[in-house]
Every structure is written in C-alpha cells, then in structure tokens.
Short mmCIF file of C-alpha atoms in Angstrom, two decimals:
data_model
loop_
_atom_site.label_atom_id
_atom_site.label_comp_id
_atom_site.label_asym_id
_atom_site.label_seq_id
_atom_site.Cartn_x
_atom_site.Cartn_y
_atom_site.Cartn_z
CA UNK A 704 92.84 115.05 67.11
CA UNK A 705 96.03 115.47 65.27
CA UNK A 706 96.35 112.96 62.48
CA UNK A 707 97.96 109.63 63.86
CA UNK A 708 98.63 107.05 61.38
CA UNK A 709 100.89 105.07 63.17
CA UNK A 710 100.94 101.21 62.85
CA UNK A 711 98.92 99.71 65.78
CA UNK A 712 100.85 96.37 66.61
CA UNK A 713 99.05 93.32 67.46
CA UNK A 714 98.40 92.66 71.19
CA UNK A 715 98.54 89.44 72.91
CA UNK A 716 95.16 88.77 74.70
CA UNK A 717 96.22 85.74 76.55
CA UNK A 718 98.34 88.14 78.97
CA UNK A 719 96.78 90.54 81.11
CA UNK A 720 97.61 94.10 80.90
CA UNK A 721 97.61 97.01 83.43
CA UNK A 722 95.07 99.17 81.48
CA UNK A 723 92.62 96.19 80.44
CA UNK A 724 92.93 94.82 84.16
CA UNK A 725 91.84 98.27 85.40
CA UNK A 726 89.19 98.72 82.92
CA UNK A 727 87.89 95.22 84.28
CA UNK A 728 87.69 96.26 87.85
CA UNK A 729 85.73 99.46 86.68
CA UNK A 730 83.30 97.12 84.95
CA UNK A 731 84.41 98.28 81.39
CA UNK A 732 84.14 96.43 78.17
CA UNK A 733 87.67 96.53 76.65
CA UNK A 734 89.39 93.67 78.27
CA UNK A 735 89.45 90.11 77.50
CA UNK A 736 89.45 86.90 79.52
CA UNK A 737 92.95 86.98 80.98
CA UNK A 738 92.14 90.44 81.96
CA UNK A 739 88.94 89.81 83.83
CA UNK A 740 91.06 86.85 85.47
CA UNK A 741 93.19 89.48 86.75
CA UNK A 742 90.43 91.56 87.93
CA UNK A 743 89.23 88.58 89.87
CA UNK A 744 92.69 88.20 91.60
CA UNK A 745 92.39 91.72 92.94
CA UNK A 746 88.75 91.26 94.05
CA UNK A 747 89.81 88.06 95.91
CA UNK A 748 92.14 89.85 98.13
CA UNK A 749 90.53 93.33 98.07
CA UNK A 750 86.75 93.02 97.70
CA UNK A 751 86.39 96.79 97.59
CA UNK A 752 89.11 96.87 94.63
CA UNK A 753 86.70 98.95 92.34
CA UNK A 754 86.61 101.62 95.18
CA UNK A 755 90.33 101.73 95.14
CA UNK A 756 90.17 102.15 91.49
CA UNK A 757 87.36 105.18 91.64
CA UNK A 758 89.72 106.71 94.42
CA UNK A 759 92.86 106.66 91.75
CA UNK A 760 90.32 108.49 89.39
CA UNK A 761 89.06 110.86 91.96
CA UNK A 762 92.74 111.64 92.72
CA UNK A 763 93.38 112.39 88.92
CA UNK A 764 90.47 114.54 88.84
CA UNK A 765 91.46 116.75 91.92
CA UNK A 766 95.02 116.99 90.66
CA UNK A 767 94.26 117.86 87.00
CA UNK A 768 91.73 120.36 88.18
CA UNK A 769 94.09 122.09 90.32
CA UNK A 770 96.77 122.44 87.77
CA UNK A 771 94.37 123.63 85.07
CA UNK A 772 93.39 126.33 87.60
CA UNK A 773 97.14 127.54 88.07
CA UNK A 774 97.08 128.32 84.23
CA UNK A 775 98.74 124.92 82.69
CA UNK A 776 97.06 124.41 79.52
CA UNK A 777 99.00 121.48 78.27
CA UNK A 778 99.31 117.81 79.90
CA UNK A 779 101.29 114.59 79.03
CA UNK A 780 99.36 111.80 80.74
CA UNK A 781 101.64 108.66 81.12
CA UNK A 782 100.47 105.34 81.48
CA UNK A 783 96.86 106.52 80.75
CA UNK A 784 95.05 103.52 80.45
CA UNK A 785 91.63 103.01 78.65
CA UNK A 786 89.22 106.06 78.52
CA UNK A 787 86.89 105.76 81.44
CA UNK A 788 84.75 108.50 83.61
CA UNK A 789 86.49 111.86 84.24
CA UNK A 790 89.23 111.55 81.81
CA UNK A 791 92.02 113.86 81.89
CA UNK A 792 90.92 116.01 78.52
CA UNK A 793 87.56 116.31 80.12
CA UNK A 794 88.79 117.71 83.35
CA UNK A 795 91.39 120.15 81.93
CA UNK A 796 88.95 121.34 79.21
CA UNK A 797 86.28 122.03 81.77
CA UNK A 798 88.81 124.65 83.27
CA UNK A 799 90.19 125.69 79.90
CA UNK A 800 88.45 124.52 76.72
CA UNK A 801 91.67 124.98 74.81
CA UNK A 802 93.71 122.91 77.07
CA UNK A 803 95.80 120.31 75.40
CA UNK A 804 96.48 116.76 76.27
CA UNK A 805 98.62 114.11 75.12
CA UNK A 806 97.78 110.45 76.38
CA UNK A 807 100.71 107.78 76.42
CA UNK A 808 100.22 104.20 77.03
CA UNK A 809 102.22 101.21 75.97
CA UNK A 810 98.94 99.06 75.36
CA UNK A 811 98.09 99.34 71.90
CA UNK A 812 94.36 98.52 72.37
CA UNK A 813 94.56 102.09 74.33
CA UNK A 814 95.57 103.60 71.01
CA UNK A 815 92.86 101.72 69.03
CA UNK A 816 90.11 102.94 71.31
CA UNK A 817 91.42 106.30 71.57
CA UNK A 818 91.32 107.08 68.02
CA UNK A 819 87.86 106.48 67.79
CA UNK A 820 86.97 108.38 70.93
CA UNK A 821 88.93 111.29 70.29
CA UNK A 822 88.34 111.61 66.50
CA UNK A 823 86.44 115.04 66.98
CA UNK A 824 88.85 116.54 69.72
CA UNK A 825 91.28 118.68 68.09
CA UNK A 826 93.28 119.15 71.09
CA UNK A 827 93.42 115.87 72.34
CA UNK A 828 95.80 112.96 71.21
CA UNK A 829 96.90 109.63 72.37
CA UNK A 830 100.22 107.66 71.32
CA UNK A 831 101.91 104.47 72.14
CA UNK A 832 105.05 104.58 73.93
CA UNK A 833 106.63 103.35 77.37
CA UNK A 834 107.74 105.00 80.48
CA UNK A 835 110.58 102.79 80.48
CA UNK A 836 112.17 104.53 77.44
CA UNK A 837 111.08 108.17 78.22
CA UNK A 838 113.38 109.46 75.49
CA UNK A 839 111.06 107.56 72.90
CA UNK A 840 108.12 109.68 74.54
CA UNK A 841 109.88 112.88 74.06
CA UNK A 842 110.98 111.97 70.65
CA UNK A 843 107.57 110.81 69.52
CA UNK A 844 106.11 113.17 66.54
CA UNK A 845 102.70 113.48 68.27
CA UNK A 846 104.32 114.55 71.54
CA UNK A 847 106.41 117.10 69.66
CA UNK A 848 103.62 118.45 67.67
CA UNK A 849 101.22 119.05 70.61
CA UNK A 850 103.45 119.70 73.77
CA UNK A 851 105.44 122.88 73.75
CA UNK A 852 108.39 122.23 76.26
CA UNK A 853 109.14 125.80 76.46
CA UNK A 854 105.68 126.54 78.59
CA UNK A 855 104.63 124.98 81.70
CA UNK A 856 103.61 121.16 81.36
CA UNK A 857 101.16 119.33 83.67
CA UNK A 858 103.43 115.90 83.65
CA UNK A 859 101.15 113.11 85.13
CA UNK A 860 102.17 109.67 86.45
CA UNK A 861 99.02 108.45 87.98
CA UNK A 862 98.80 104.86 89.51
CA UNK A 863 101.90 103.65 87.63
CA UNK A 864 105.00 103.89 90.07
CA UNK A 865 103.35 100.96 91.79
CA UNK A 866 103.65 98.51 88.92
CA UNK A 867 107.35 98.97 88.62
CA UNK A 868 110.02 97.80 91.33
CA UNK A 869 112.45 100.01 92.71
CA UNK A 870 115.23 97.81 91.30
CA UNK A 871 113.87 99.17 88.02
CA UNK A 872 114.55 102.73 89.07
CA UNK A 873 111.31 104.12 87.64
CA UNK A 874 112.29 107.53 89.31
CA UNK A 875 115.08 107.75 86.60
CA UNK A 876 112.42 107.68 83.92
CA UNK A 877 110.22 110.31 85.20
CA UNK A 878 113.44 112.38 85.83
CA UNK A 879 114.01 112.36 81.98
CA UNK A 880 110.57 113.62 81.36
CA UNK A 881 110.54 116.18 84.11
CA UNK A 882 114.03 117.66 83.05
CA UNK A 883 112.27 118.22 79.83
CA UNK A 884 109.57 120.35 81.51
CA UNK A 885 110.42 124.05 82.20
CA UNK A 886 109.71 126.18 85.35
CA UNK A 887 106.13 126.36 86.18
CA UNK A 888 105.39 122.51 85.49
CA UNK A 889 103.70 120.41 88.01
CA UNK A 890 104.25 116.63 88.29
CA UNK A 891 100.93 114.53 89.79
CA UNK A 892 101.54 111.27 91.18
CA UNK A 893 99.56 108.71 92.76
CA UNK A 894 100.76 105.30 94.22
CA UNK A 895 99.71 102.49 96.24
CA UNK A 896 100.93 103.42 99.81
CA UNK A 897 102.16 101.28 102.78
CA UNK A 898 101.17 102.66 106.28
CA UNK A 899 100.77 99.27 108.02
CA UNK A 900 97.37 98.65 107.03
CA UNK A 901 96.36 95.19 106.37
CA UNK A 902 94.58 95.77 103.20
CA UNK A 903 97.51 97.47 101.59
CA UNK A 904 99.52 94.46 102.06
CA UNK A 905 96.51 92.41 100.46
CA UNK A 906 96.25 94.71 97.42
CA UNK A 907 100.26 94.19 96.88
CA UNK A 908 99.41 90.38 96.72
CA UNK A 909 96.56 90.89 94.71
CA UNK A 910 98.98 92.85 91.96
CA UNK A 911 101.66 90.25 92.15
CA UNK A 912 99.27 87.59 91.37
CA UNK A 913 97.15 89.37 89.02
CA UNK A 914 99.94 91.30 86.63
CA UNK A 915 103.15 90.09 88.39
CA UNK A 916 103.58 93.59 89.78
CA UNK A 917 102.30 96.14 92.22
CA UNK A 918 104.42 97.18 94.96
CA UNK A 919 103.29 99.13 98.08
CA UNK A 920 105.51 102.08 99.33
CA UNK A 921 106.10 103.96 102.46
CA UNK A 922 105.17 107.54 102.27
CA UNK A 923 108.68 108.74 102.79
CA UNK A 924 109.23 106.54 99.45
CA UNK A 925 106.64 107.99 97.63
CA UNK A 926 107.83 111.53 98.26
CA UNK A 927 110.94 110.55 96.41
CA UNK A 928 109.21 110.07 93.45
CA UNK A 929 108.99 113.88 93.42
CA UNK A 930 112.57 114.19 92.91
CA UNK A 931 113.01 116.86 95.15
CA UNK A 932 110.26 119.04 94.20
CA UNK A 933 108.10 120.82 96.71
CA UNK A 934 104.57 119.45 97.02
CA UNK A 935 101.56 121.85 96.77
CA UNK A 936 100.53 122.34 100.34
CA UNK A 937 103.54 120.28 101.64
CA UNK A 938 100.94 117.47 101.30
CA UNK A 939 100.86 113.83 100.38
CA UNK A 940 97.63 112.18 101.43
CA UNK A 941 94.89 109.63 101.14
CA UNK A 942 92.78 110.48 98.15
CA UNK A 943 89.59 111.39 100.34
CA UNK A 944 91.61 113.59 102.67
CA UNK A 945 93.43 115.26 99.71
CA UNK A 946 92.34 118.58 98.31
CA UNK A 947 95.37 120.49 96.47
CA UNK A 948 95.09 124.11 97.00
CA UNK A 949 92.91 123.98 100.06
CA UNK A 950 95.05 123.55 102.95
CA UNK A 951 92.67 124.50 105.45
CA UNK A 952 89.59 122.31 104.21
CA UNK A 953 88.03 120.20 106.92
CA UNK A 954 88.82 116.58 106.10
CA UNK A 955 87.68 113.27 107.63
CA UNK A 956 90.09 111.83 110.36
CA UNK A 957 92.19 108.84 109.11
CA UNK A 958 90.72 106.46 111.68
CA UNK A 959 87.46 107.37 110.05
CA UNK A 960 88.30 106.24 106.64
CA UNK A 961 87.23 103.23 105.23
CA UNK A 962 90.25 100.28 104.89
CA UNK A 963 90.12 100.62 101.00
CA UNK A 964 90.21 104.30 101.18
CA UNK A 965 93.99 104.18 102.72
CA UNK A 966 95.33 102.39 99.67
CA UNK A 967 96.13 105.31 97.41
CA UNK A 968 98.05 108.32 98.05
CA UNK A 969 98.20 111.62 95.90
CA UNK A 970 100.28 114.87 95.73
CA UNK A 971 101.71 117.38 93.18
CA UNK A 972 105.18 118.57 93.10
CA UNK A 973 105.96 122.18 91.35
CA UNK A 974 109.05 122.71 89.41
CA UNK A 975 110.12 126.29 90.26
#
C-alpha cells in the first residue's frame, strides 16, 4: 500500500452512513447504533436484505473477474464501502497478482479501517473522496500515483447510483471519471431496479427511511448510467442471471427467481 498520511476527519456516529449500514446488514462489526437502526429499517421492509446485499457483492465479483480477464490491471472502485468478503483487490489479484486497486469512499471510517487491512498490500490503496466531486478524485495524489489514465481502467460504481436522486445528475459525475479513462476501459454498475415487483418498491421505502435515499429505476433508466457505452453481451440483468462473457450460458428463468433476487441488476459498459 502506498504511504497515505492524509488526515482522517472526525465522523459523526449519530448519523447512519451507506458504508456502515451496508456493513451492519452483512453482519459486520464496523458500525454504530445509528447504522444498526438503519439496518433494522431495511430488514423491516425487506427481511432478506442481507441476501440483496450479497447479490450486490456477487455482481461485483462477476464484474471485476470479467474485466480482469480482459487484461485490465487497474481498478478505480468508487463508493467502495467497508471491506467485506470478495473485495475488489482480492478478485482482481486472483486473476492478476499485479493488479492495482484504488478504493474511494466518502466515509472516513472506511479509510481508517482500510489502512490497517491493506498495510501489506503494495498495489492496493484507499482514499477519502466523494463521487459528488469527481474532479477531486482524479486530482487526489494517491489516485494519480496508482492509476495510469493512459491505460485501460476498470471504473466501478457498484450499488451507488441508487443513493442519488436523478435531480442530482449522478450520471454527470460519472461522466467526468469516464472521460478520464482511455479506450479499452470498462464501466461496472449495479443498481436497484424497478420492473414492477412489490419488493423493489419496499426496498426503496426502506432506503428512504434508513438513509434518506435509495431510489429504484427502470432498466431503461439504468442503461442511461452507462453514458452510451455498449454493454458486454448487450445485457443488463438480475445478478443471478448475469454472467458477463457467457452469453449462451443457461440461467434460471426470471419467474423462478426469489423476490429478493429481482432487486439488483448489473451490467458492464465498454469504452471503445
């Protein structure tokens, strides 16, 4: 891990954060009472909230593994959250031990935890920055030191769009980052989806009650997050049916999925 002596600002444990509520849902220990209350709000509306979170992690695994197998050896993971199972660097480095990963999150506790966890990993680092200010990410010294924007990048915005309302124009924040990535780069996205299933609306209600955000979007709207990039296999799909690079693979029918498996969709865009 690169030397990272930046100041870790104080954090407010009286207010839940995305990273810590997610950690609480997954059964982690890096959370506080307010975050556990946020978790309880999710579970109240969606009893299988942990399964939804695990689906999102599975989408991350599938996406990173695919991108790494295409020869991309550097990843910029925006809104990475607290380390859990099957982290980006573990997945990418299982394909290529020399793969570089930069995690970005706006929650200072993520940086504090990540410093200790990644102390012996020389090609992985973590920085505190916010997608709302994408240029600050690109200008961050740790990002510039570890990501070579003259070579293809795996840009990851996993489970993050849903926490921003369309009025905030999150696509434009991602556009700034994508514009910095050269030809041959990939954009990995997962998001809450609205296909009319009752549990999808329930998780939106849970997010609004827990965190004050968490909006579902139609598949057509989620495709717009890819900013015109063609999708790998031309697929935006429920995670259990999504196997990038395997378009002919036999997958379960939509009607055979459990309701909680129809909350998250994933896709990968390719920048030609």
